[in-house]
Tab-separated table of C-alpha atoms in Angstrom:
chain	number	residue	atom	x	y	z
A	40	VAL	CA	65.008	20.383	68.880
A	41	TYR	CA	63.378	23.560	70.233
A	42	GLY	CA	64.630	25.413	67.146
A	43	ARG	CA	63.060	22.824	64.863
A	44	LEU	CA	59.720	23.238	66.645
A	45	LYS	CA	59.911	27.019	66.166
A	46	LEU	CA	60.658	26.602	62.451
A	47	LYS	CA	57.755	24.144	62.127
A	48	ALA	CA	55.410	26.643	63.794
A	49	ILE	CA	56.646	29.404	61.476
A	50	SER	CA	56.177	27.252	58.378
A	51	GLU	CA	52.694	26.112	59.435
A	52	ALA	CA	51.617	29.713	60.119
A	53	ILE	CA	52.241	30.688	56.476
A	54	ARG	CA	49.122	30.295	54.331
A	55	VAL	CA	49.494	29.029	50.761
A	56	VAL	CA	47.108	30.639	48.271
A	57	PRO	CA	47.050	28.687	44.999
A	58	HIS	CA	46.919	30.562	41.671
A	59	PHE	CA	47.580	34.022	43.175
A	60	PRO	CA	48.286	36.539	41.723
A	61	LYS	CA	48.177	34.447	38.533
A	62	PRO	CA	47.607	30.789	37.546
A	63	GLY	CA	50.390	28.426	38.548
A	64	ILE	CA	51.724	30.550	41.438
A	65	MET	CA	51.554	29.082	44.942
A	66	PHE	CA	51.540	32.373	46.873
A	67	GLN	CA	53.219	32.247	50.285
A	68	ASP	CA	51.019	34.529	52.422
A	69	ILE	CA	52.878	35.790	55.496
A	70	THR	CA	49.868	37.791	56.766
A	71	THR	CA	48.696	34.645	58.579
A	72	LEU	CA	52.157	34.401	60.197
A	73	LEU	CA	51.713	37.974	61.463
A	74	LEU	CA	48.327	37.001	62.944
A	75	ASP	CA	49.947	34.190	64.962
A	76	HIS	CA	51.797	36.085	67.700
A	77	LYS	CA	53.876	33.055	68.725
A	78	ALA	CA	55.039	32.261	65.201
A	79	PHE	CA	55.706	35.963	64.511
A	80	LYS	CA	57.732	36.224	67.734
A	81	TYR	CA	59.695	33.061	66.883
A	82	THR	CA	60.529	34.542	63.469
A	83	VAL	CA	61.818	37.800	64.938
A	84	ASP	CA	63.620	36.008	67.797
A	85	ILE	CA	65.538	33.690	65.446
A	86	PHE	CA	66.760	36.644	63.379
A	87	VAL	CA	67.605	38.664	66.509
A	88	ASP	CA	69.600	35.749	67.987
A	89	ARG	CA	71.537	35.443	64.737
A	90	TYR	CA	72.339	39.149	64.280
A	91	ARG	CA	72.565	40.466	67.850
A	92	HIS	CA	76.381	40.247	68.028
A	93	MET	CA	77.300	41.085	64.414
A	94	ASN	CA	77.695	44.860	64.938
A	95	ILE	CA	74.941	45.673	62.458
A	96	SER	CA	74.039	49.364	62.481
A	97	ALA	CA	71.196	49.283	59.935
A	98	VAL	CA	68.475	46.856	58.910
A	99	ALA	CA	67.270	47.564	55.363
A	100	GLY	CA	63.768	46.253	54.678
A	101	VAL	CA	62.512	45.671	51.141
A	102	GLU	CA	59.023	47.080	50.445
A	103	ALA	CA	56.569	45.968	51.528
A	104	ARG	CA	56.853	42.761	53.482
A	105	GLY	CA	60.409	43.452	54.594
A	106	PHE	CA	58.792	46.307	56.551
A	107	MET	CA	56.993	43.749	58.753
A	108	PHE	CA	60.131	42.011	59.995
A	109	GLY	CA	62.812	44.699	59.739
A	110	PRO	CA	61.688	47.189	62.419
A	111	PRO	CA	61.303	44.730	65.322
A	112	ILE	CA	64.659	43.149	64.458
A	113	ALA	CA	66.329	46.572	64.200
A	114	LEU	CA	64.919	47.669	67.571
A	115	ALA	CA	66.025	44.442	69.262
A	116	ILE	CA	69.612	44.595	67.971
A	117	GLY	CA	70.021	48.349	68.487
A	118	ALA	CA	70.100	49.266	64.789
A	119	LYS	CA	68.230	51.784	62.662
A	120	PHE	CA	65.622	50.698	60.117
A	121	VAL	CA	66.058	51.813	56.503
A	122	PRO	CA	63.104	51.355	54.136
A	123	LEU	CA	63.961	50.347	50.563
A	124	ARG	CA	60.927	51.531	48.616
A	125	LYS	CA	59.301	51.410	45.212
A	126	PRO	CA	59.826	54.538	43.060
A	127	GLY	CA	58.094	57.772	44.064
A	128	LYS	CA	57.320	56.787	47.671
A	129	LEU	CA	60.167	58.562	49.510
A	130	PRO	CA	60.239	62.361	49.845
A	131	GLY	CA	63.535	64.181	49.454
A	132	GLY	CA	66.726	63.025	47.780
A	133	VAL	CA	66.904	59.372	46.818
A	134	ILE	CA	69.186	57.033	44.933
A	135	SER	CA	67.638	54.224	42.911
A	136	GLU	CA	68.580	50.847	41.513
A	137	GLU	CA	66.699	49.216	38.649
A	138	TYR	CA	66.551	45.448	38.336
A	139	VAL	CA	65.108	42.892	35.962
A	140	LEU	CA	62.144	40.696	36.782
A	141	GLU	CA	60.849	37.790	34.712
A	142	TYR	CA	58.110	40.083	33.351
A	143	GLY	CA	59.909	43.449	33.080
A	144	THR	CA	61.888	45.748	35.340
A	145	ASP	CA	61.385	47.219	38.792
A	146	CYS	CA	63.244	49.682	40.955
A	147	LEU	CA	64.193	50.217	44.602
A	148	GLU	CA	64.880	53.622	46.151
A	149	MET	CA	66.559	54.731	49.381
A	150	HIS	CA	67.056	58.134	50.974
A	151	VAL	CA	70.474	59.562	50.076
A	152	GLU	CA	71.629	60.055	53.688
A	153	ALA	CA	70.012	56.919	55.173
A	154	VAL	CA	73.205	54.852	55.299
A	155	GLN	CA	76.750	56.111	55.744
A	156	PRO	CA	79.913	54.629	54.202
A	157	GLY	CA	81.252	51.738	56.270
A	158	GLU	CA	77.969	50.949	58.024
A	159	ARG	CA	77.218	47.249	58.446
A	160	VAL	CA	73.789	46.459	57.022
A	161	LEU	CA	71.405	43.508	57.108
A	162	VAL	CA	68.923	43.288	54.202
A	163	ILE	CA	65.586	41.660	55.035
A	164	ASP	CA	62.585	40.540	52.976
A	165	ASP	CA	59.862	37.949	53.368
A	166	LEU	CA	60.732	35.662	50.442
A	167	VAL	CA	63.553	35.024	47.986
A	168	ALA	CA	62.820	33.307	44.682
A	169	THR	CA	65.424	34.380	42.134
A	170	GLY	CA	67.382	36.865	44.258
A	171	GLY	CA	66.850	39.777	41.846
A	172	THR	CA	65.308	42.138	44.389
A	173	LEU	CA	67.894	41.332	47.054
A	174	SER	CA	70.738	41.784	44.557
A	175	ALA	CA	69.352	45.225	43.689
A	176	ALA	CA	69.162	46.077	47.406
A	177	ILE	CA	72.814	45.035	47.862
A	178	SER	CA	73.890	47.157	44.882
A	179	LEU	CA	71.976	50.169	46.196
A	180	LEU	CA	73.599	49.899	49.633
A	181	GLU	CA	77.083	49.246	48.281
A	182	ARG	CA	76.852	52.324	46.049
A	183	VAL	CA	76.770	54.488	49.204
A	184	GLY	CA	79.682	52.555	50.728
A	185	ALA	CA	77.750	50.302	53.096
A	186	GLU	CA	78.942	46.805	53.925
A	187	VAL	CA	76.096	44.332	53.443
A	188	VAL	CA	76.691	41.622	56.043
A	189	GLU	CA	73.947	39.236	54.938
A	190	CYS	CA	70.512	38.969	53.353
A	191	ALA	CA	67.779	37.319	55.397
A	192	CYS	CA	64.381	35.987	54.346
A	193	VAL	CA	61.642	34.102	56.137
A	194	ILE	CA	60.977	31.907	53.072
A	195	GLY	CA	63.383	30.716	50.397
A	196	LEU	CA	62.936	28.360	47.480
A	197	PRO	CA	64.880	25.100	48.017
A	198	GLU	CA	67.153	25.804	45.040
A	199	VAL	CA	68.362	29.099	46.562
A	200	LYS	CA	68.209	28.242	50.261
A	201	GLY	CA	71.731	27.873	51.611
A	202	HIS	CA	73.359	27.718	48.177
A	203	CYS	CA	72.716	31.148	46.778
A	204	LYS	CA	75.290	33.893	46.970
A	205	LEU	CA	73.767	37.242	46.123
A	206	ASN	CA	76.431	39.572	44.723
A	207	GLY	CA	78.842	37.521	46.840
A	208	LYS	CA	76.779	38.006	50.015
A	209	PRO	CA	75.425	35.162	52.122
A	210	LEU	CA	71.707	34.411	52.279
A	211	TYR	CA	69.985	33.198	55.453
A	212	VAL	CA	66.538	31.598	55.100
A	213	LEU	CA	64.272	30.172	57.806
A	214	VAL	CA	61.844	27.909	55.913
A	215	GLU	CA	61.085	26.595	52.441
A	216	PRO	CA	57.791	27.425	50.723
A	217	ARG	CA	54.823	25.252	51.582
A	218	GLN	CA	52.975	23.476	48.774
């Protein structure tokens, strides 16, 4: 019951902005979740409770909103935080993975030495819709020999929540989008 109340608080803290960034989109704005310290703490706590005993050595956050949740989770479970960034944002040697979006292509980059072969990694982002970005993140990490344990998102569309396997990896989602 207490868990359900936490999830309700998390869901209610997410603001829905209709027709952003374009007509027909119901944008799930997590900035209001970050402004609600209780809901933000519940979000981090639920992820920490889930991953604390899974021997995860790295939490990979997808730019930009994965950067909000990844670091506190990484600190709490004793893991490093690895930013997965848009092209041209990381200095030094990087590897990149292109992926297809409904309106074109995008790319994620990671520092070459950020993750070592055999490391157990959690991938985190704020929302999963089609799974394209998370699948690219998995591919990027697996190319350097990492073992992706799971992908985690605060918000997941009902059609992917609990059913979706991303490159064969499980997906963990806290709440469905609000209308």
